[in-house]
PDB file of C-alpha atoms in Angstrom:
ATOM      1  CA  UNK A  30       0.000   0.000   0.000  1.00 42.00           C
ATOM      2  CA  UNK A  31       1.092   3.539  -0.546  1.00 46.00           C
ATOM      3  CA  UNK A  32       2.555   5.424   2.365  1.00 46.00           C
ATOM      4  CA  UNK A  33       1.037   8.660   3.632  1.00 47.00           C
ATOM      5  CA  UNK A  34       3.163  11.504   4.919  1.00 45.00           C
ATOM      6  CA  UNK A  35       1.934  13.740   7.690  1.00 44.00           C
ATOM      7  CA  UNK A  36       2.716  17.331   8.318  1.00 46.00           C
ATOM      8  CA  UNK A  37       5.237  16.261  10.982  1.00 45.00           C
ATOM      9  CA  UNK A  38       6.984  13.988   8.476  1.00 45.00           C
ATOM     10  CA  UNK A  39       5.640  10.811  10.159  1.00 50.00           C
ATOM     11  CA  UNK A  40       4.537   8.055   7.841  1.00 51.00           C
ATOM     12  CA  UNK A  41       2.103   5.243   8.279  1.00 50.00           C
ATOM     13  CA  UNK A  42       3.556   2.142   6.675  1.00 51.00           C
ATOM     14  CA  UNK A  43       1.788  -1.080   5.838  1.00 50.00           C
ATOM     15  CA  UNK A  44       2.711  -4.202   7.814  1.00 46.00           C
ATOM     16  CA  UNK A  45       3.894  -5.753   4.549  1.00 50.00           C
ATOM     17  CA  UNK A  46       6.740  -3.209   4.352  1.00 50.00           C
ATOM     18  CA  UNK A  47       8.295  -3.842   7.778  1.00 51.00           C
ATOM     19  CA  UNK A  48       6.439  -6.980   8.848  1.00 54.00           C
ATOM     20  CA  UNK A  49       4.741  -5.134  11.636  1.00 55.00           C
ATOM     21  CA  UNK A  50       1.738  -6.507  13.418  1.00 57.00           C
ATOM     22  CA  UNK A  51      -1.663  -4.945  13.118  1.00 57.00           C
ATOM     23  CA  UNK A  52      -1.466  -3.773  16.739  1.00 57.00           C
ATOM     24  CA  UNK A  53       1.841  -1.964  16.175  1.00 58.00           C
ATOM     25  CA  UNK A  54       0.411  -0.422  13.015  1.00 58.00           C
ATOM     26  CA  UNK A  55      -2.571   0.815  15.009  1.00 63.00           C
ATOM     27  CA  UNK A  56      -0.269   2.328  17.614  1.00 63.00           C
ATOM     28  CA  UNK A  57       1.868   4.069  14.980  1.00 64.00           C
ATOM     29  CA  UNK A  58      -1.272   5.350  13.318  1.00 64.00           C
ATOM     30  CA  UNK A  59      -2.749   6.594  16.602  1.00 66.00           C
ATOM     31  CA  UNK A  60       0.534   8.245  17.629  1.00 67.00           C
ATOM     32  CA  UNK A  61       0.946  10.029  14.316  1.00 70.00           C
ATOM     33  CA  UNK A  62       0.205  13.706  14.098  1.00 74.00           C
ATOM     34  CA  UNK A  63      -2.276  13.335  11.259  1.00 75.00           C
ATOM     35  CA  UNK A  64      -5.514  15.234  11.387  1.00 80.00           C
ATOM     36  CA  UNK A  65      -8.693  13.309  12.074  1.00 79.00           C
ATOM     37  CA  UNK A  66      -9.863  13.889   8.507  1.00 83.00           C
ATOM     38  CA  UNK A  67      -6.624  12.413   7.112  1.00 82.00           C
ATOM     39  CA  UNK A  68      -6.884   9.460   9.488  1.00 78.00           C
ATOM     40  CA  UNK A  69     -10.479   8.829   8.446  1.00 82.00           C
ATOM     41  CA  UNK A  70      -9.538   9.087   4.788  1.00 84.00           C
ATOM     42  CA  UNK A  71      -6.667   6.635   5.293  1.00 82.00           C
ATOM     43  CA  UNK A  72      -8.930   4.254   7.225  1.00 83.00           C
ATOM     44  CA  UNK A  73     -11.518   4.478   4.460  1.00 88.00           C
ATOM     45  CA  UNK A  74      -8.896   3.629   1.827  1.00 86.00           C
ATOM     46  CA  UNK A  75      -7.659   0.712   3.940  1.00 86.00           C
ATOM     47  CA  UNK A  76     -11.214  -0.558   4.334  1.00 90.00           C
ATOM     48  CA  UNK A  77     -11.810  -0.344   0.578  1.00 90.00           C
ATOM     49  CA  UNK A  78      -8.587  -2.258  -0.097  1.00 88.00           C
ATOM     50  CA  UNK A  79      -9.551  -4.848   2.490  1.00 89.00           C
ATOM     51  CA  UNK A  80     -13.002  -5.226   0.902  1.00 90.00           C
ATOM     52  CA  UNK A  81     -11.419  -5.734  -2.527  1.00 90.00           C
ATOM     53  CA  UNK A  82      -9.090  -8.373  -1.084  1.00 87.00           C
ATOM     54  CA  UNK A  83     -12.072 -10.143   0.482  1.00 87.00           C
ATOM     55  CA  UNK A  84     -13.906 -10.127  -2.859  1.00 85.00           C
ATOM     56  CA  UNK A  85     -10.861 -11.570  -4.631  1.00 83.00           C
ATOM     57  CA  UNK A  86     -10.461 -14.261  -1.979  1.00 81.00           C
ATOM     58  CA  UNK A  87     -14.152 -15.125  -2.236  1.00 79.00           C
ATOM     59  CA  UNK A  88     -13.981 -15.400  -6.037  1.00 75.00           C
ATOM     60  CA  UNK A  89     -10.781 -17.394  -5.865  1.00 76.00           C
ATOM     61  CA  UNK A  90     -12.310 -19.627  -3.200  1.00 74.00           C
ATOM     62  CA  UNK A  91     -15.209 -20.640  -5.441  1.00 75.00           C
ATOM     63  CA  UNK A  92     -13.225 -20.976  -8.635  1.00 77.00           C
ATOM     64  CA  UNK A  93     -10.942 -23.867  -7.618  1.00 78.00           C
ATOM     65  CA  UNK A  94     -13.954 -25.813  -6.348  1.00 80.00           C
ATOM     66  CA  UNK A  95     -15.768 -25.259  -9.644  1.00 83.00           C
ATOM     67  CA  UNK A  96     -12.659 -26.229 -11.626  1.00 85.00           C
ATOM     68  CA  UNK A  97     -12.252 -29.388  -9.560  1.00 88.00           C
ATOM     69  CA  UNK A  98     -15.919 -30.283 -10.069  1.00 89.00           C
ATOM     70  CA  UNK A  99     -15.560 -29.796 -13.828  1.00 89.00           C
ATOM     71  CA  UNK A 100     -12.371 -31.856 -13.910  1.00 91.00           C
ATOM     72  CA  UNK A 101     -14.138 -34.652 -12.040  1.00 94.00           C
ATOM     73  CA  UNK A 102     -17.065 -34.477 -14.442  1.00 91.00           C
ATOM     74  CA  UNK A 103     -14.710 -34.610 -17.433  1.00 91.00           C
ATOM     75  CA  UNK A 104     -12.877 -37.573 -15.922  1.00 92.00           C
ATOM     76  CA  UNK A 105     -16.140 -39.441 -15.324  1.00 94.00           C
ATOM     77  CA  UNK A 106     -17.342 -38.667 -18.856  1.00 92.00           C
ATOM     78  CA  UNK A 107     -14.049 -39.890 -20.318  1.00 92.00           C
ATOM     79  CA  UNK A 108     -14.252 -43.018 -18.173  1.00 94.00           C
ATOM     80  CA  UNK A 109     -17.811 -43.613 -19.379  1.00 94.00           C
ATOM     81  CA  UNK A 110     -16.653 -43.061 -22.959  1.00 93.00           C
ATOM     82  CA  UNK A 111     -13.842 -45.571 -22.542  1.00 94.00           C
ATOM     83  CA  UNK A 112     -16.215 -48.162 -21.089  1.00 95.00           C
ATOM     84  CA  UNK A 113     -18.656 -47.608 -23.966  1.00 94.00           C
ATOM     85  CA  UNK A 114     -15.813 -48.025 -26.471  1.00 95.00           C
ATOM     86  CA  UNK A 115     -14.821 -51.267 -24.768  1.00 95.00           C
ATOM     87  CA  UNK A 116     -18.446 -52.430 -24.854  1.00 95.00           C
ATOM     88  CA  UNK A 117     -18.727 -51.626 -28.577  1.00 95.00           C
ATOM     89  CA  UNK A 118     -15.484 -53.516 -29.239  1.00 96.00           C
ATOM     90  CA  UNK A 119     -16.829 -56.521 -27.327  1.00 96.00           C
ATOM     91  CA  UNK A 120     -20.077 -56.365 -29.309  1.00 96.00           C
ATOM     92  CA  UNK A 121     -18.117 -56.293 -32.567  1.00 96.00           C
ATOM     93  CA  UNK A 122     -16.220 -59.391 -31.431  1.00 96.00           C
ATOM     94  CA  UNK A 123     -19.573 -61.030 -30.602  1.00 96.00           C
ATOM     95  CA  UNK A 124     -20.794 -60.259 -34.123  1.00 96.00           C
ATOM     96  CA  UNK A 125     -17.641 -61.779 -35.600  1.00 96.00           C
ATOM     97  CA  UNK A 126     -18.141 -64.890 -33.450  1.00 96.00           C
ATOM     98  CA  UNK A 127     -21.780 -65.136 -34.542  1.00 96.00           C
ATOM     99  CA  UNK A 128     -20.766 -64.834 -38.212  1.00 96.00           C
ATOM    100  CA  UNK A 129     -18.253 -67.605 -37.705  1.00 97.00           C
ATOM    101  CA  UNK A 130     -20.941 -69.697 -36.033  1.00 96.00           C
ATOM    102  CA  UNK A 131     -23.301 -69.060 -38.968  1.00 96.00           C
ATOM    103  CA  UNK A 132     -20.692 -70.272 -41.431  1.00 96.00           C
ATOM    104  CA  UNK A 133     -20.193 -73.387 -39.280  1.00 96.00           C
ATOM    105  CA  UNK A 134     -23.951 -73.999 -39.248  1.00 96.00           C
ATOM    106  CA  UNK A 135     -24.042 -73.579 -43.038  1.00 96.00           C
ATOM    107  CA  UNK A 136     -21.257 -76.106 -43.519  1.00 96.00           C
ATOM    108  CA  UNK A 137     -22.998 -78.577 -41.186  1.00 95.00           C
ATOM    109  CA  UNK A 138     -26.281 -78.094 -43.064  1.00 95.00           C
ATOM    110  CA  UNK A 139     -24.500 -78.772 -46.370  1.00 95.00           C
ATOM    111  CA  UNK A 140     -22.921 -81.882 -44.900  1.00 94.00           C
ATOM    112  CA  UNK A 141     -26.313 -83.184 -43.704  1.00 93.00           C
ATOM    113  CA  UNK A 142     -27.917 -82.407 -47.077  1.00 93.00           C
ATOM    114  CA  UNK A 143     -25.208 -84.413 -48.827  1.00 93.00           C
ATOM    115  CA  UNK A 144     -25.887 -87.263 -46.398  1.00 91.00           C
ATOM    116  CA  UNK A 145     -29.590 -87.073 -47.275  1.00 89.00           C
ATOM    117  CA  UNK A 146     -28.697 -88.201 -50.789  1.00 89.00           C
ATOM    118  CA  UNK A 147     -27.170 -91.426 -49.496  1.00 89.00           C
ATOM    119  CA  UNK A 148     -29.625 -92.476 -46.792  1.00 86.00           C
ATOM    120  CA  UNK A 149     -30.959 -96.023 -46.608  1.00 86.00           C
ATOM    121  CA  UNK A 150     -33.976 -95.788 -44.282  1.00 90.00           C
ATOM    122  CA  UNK A 151     -36.661 -93.372 -43.085  1.00 91.00           C
ATOM    123  CA  UNK A 152     -35.314 -93.137 -39.547  1.00 93.00           C
ATOM    124  CA  UNK A 153     -32.023 -91.801 -40.893  1.00 91.00           C
ATOM    125  CA  UNK A 154     -33.944 -89.384 -43.108  1.00 91.00           C
ATOM    126  CA  UNK A 155     -35.989 -88.062 -40.151  1.00 93.00           C
ATOM    127  CA  UNK A 156     -32.876 -87.736 -38.000  1.00 93.00           C
ATOM    128  CA  UNK A 157     -30.981 -85.796 -40.662  1.00 93.00           C
ATOM    129  CA  UNK A 158     -33.967 -83.551 -41.338  1.00 94.00           C
ATOM    130  CA  UNK A 159     -34.207 -82.767 -37.595  1.00 96.00           C
ATOM    131  CA  UNK A 160     -30.487 -81.975 -37.483  1.00 95.00           C
ATOM    132  CA  UNK A 161     -30.815 -79.701 -40.516  1.00 95.00           C
ATOM    133  CA  UNK A 162     -33.810 -78.004 -38.919  1.00 96.00           C
ATOM    134  CA  UNK A 163     -31.890 -77.526 -35.646  1.00 96.00           C
ATOM    135  CA  UNK A 164     -28.877 -76.067 -37.460  1.00 96.00           C
ATOM    136  CA  UNK A 165     -31.148 -73.677 -39.377  1.00 96.00           C
ATOM    137  CA  UNK A 166     -32.736 -72.568 -36.095  1.00 96.00           C
ATOM    138  CA  UNK A 167     -29.296 -72.028 -34.562  1.00 96.00           C
ATOM    139  CA  UNK A 168     -28.330 -70.049 -37.665  1.00 96.00           C
ATOM    140  CA  UNK A 169     -31.449 -67.867 -37.289  1.00 97.00           C
ATOM    141  CA  UNK A 170     -30.632 -67.293 -33.619  1.00 96.00           C
ATOM    142  CA  UNK A 171     -27.128 -66.156 -34.584  1.00 96.00           C
ATOM    143  CA  UNK A 172     -28.552 -63.839 -37.279  1.00 96.00           C
ATOM    144  CA  UNK A 173     -30.959 -62.352 -34.748  1.00 97.00           C
ATOM    145  CA  UNK A 174     -28.078 -61.903 -32.302  1.00 96.00           C
ATOM    146  CA  UNK A 175     -26.103 -60.089 -34.984  1.00 96.00           C
ATOM    147  CA  UNK A 176     -29.017 -57.771 -35.784  1.00 97.00           C
ATOM    148  CA  UNK A 177     -29.725 -57.052 -32.118  1.00 97.00           C
ATOM    149  CA  UNK A 178     -26.051 -56.412 -31.444  1.00 96.00           C
ATOM    150  CA  UNK A 179     -25.814 -54.041 -34.408  1.00 96.00           C
ATOM    151  CA  UNK A 180     -28.773 -52.067 -33.075  1.00 97.00           C
ATOM    152  CA  UNK A 181     -27.151 -51.987 -29.640  1.00 96.00           C
ATOM    153  CA  UNK A 182     -23.870 -50.807 -31.192  1.00 96.00           C
ATOM    154  CA  UNK A 183     -25.626 -47.963 -33.005  1.00 96.00           C
ATOM    155  CA  UNK A 184     -27.296 -46.924 -29.732  1.00 95.00           C
ATOM    156  CA  UNK A 185     -23.945 -46.989 -27.913  1.00 94.00           C
ATOM    157  CA  UNK A 186     -22.280 -45.023 -30.710  1.00 94.00           C
ATOM    158  CA  UNK A 187     -25.005 -42.390 -30.446  1.00 95.00           C
ATOM    159  CA  UNK A 188     -24.353 -42.266 -26.700  1.00 93.00           C
ATOM    160  CA  UNK A 189     -20.617 -41.930 -27.402  1.00 93.00           C
ATOM    161  CA  UNK A 190     -21.251 -39.038 -29.788  1.00 93.00           C
ATOM    162  CA  UNK A 191     -23.357 -37.341 -27.127  1.00 92.00           C
ATOM    163  CA  UNK A 192     -20.566 -37.816 -24.575  1.00 90.00           C
ATOM    164  CA  UNK A 193     -17.997 -36.399 -27.001  1.00 90.00           C
ATOM    165  CA  UNK A 194     -20.240 -33.380 -27.563  1.00 90.00           C
ATOM    166  CA  UNK A 195     -20.454 -32.852 -23.794  1.00 88.00           C
ATOM    167  CA  UNK A 196     -16.694 -33.276 -23.309  1.00 85.00           C
ATOM    168  CA  UNK A 197     -15.611 -31.043 -26.214  1.00 87.00           C
ATOM    169  CA  UNK A 198     -16.688 -27.673 -24.742  1.00 85.00           C
ATOM    170  CA  UNK A 199     -15.164 -28.561 -21.355  1.00 79.00           C
ATOM    171  CA  UNK A 200     -11.681 -29.176 -22.660  1.00 73.00           C
TER     172      UNK A 200
END
């Protein structure tokens, strides 16, 4: 703070300058030969400075808490995004497995249809037809799984896009 000179060449110095205590500053101020009007003006200026410092401290006090809350929110959104990416990757692997299973079912169906050409009795025919029917049902289940998984992937990707849109303005 600026120093004030009195008519008797006494100055009132801030405790920052000489590391004085507030009590010693009060004593120096009271012992000075300043007029009451000058003392009141100085006190008013000190009070204004103190009020400004309080406002700055209050603003600074809220800002770190808000920043920390935003950082936590960003971290949780990024964590959610990473888990959704992992889930989508797992779903894509499930689709690949189902496609592989479908091709296996197709090859088994072909094998049973070739065996149908060389059957010798009706019991064998019925058994092969049941096996073909079962393999076709398993194939349909895998196709349904693929379709359901693709719909789930598109929903998760939409959720990921929404998360990215929320994260983008925060970073």
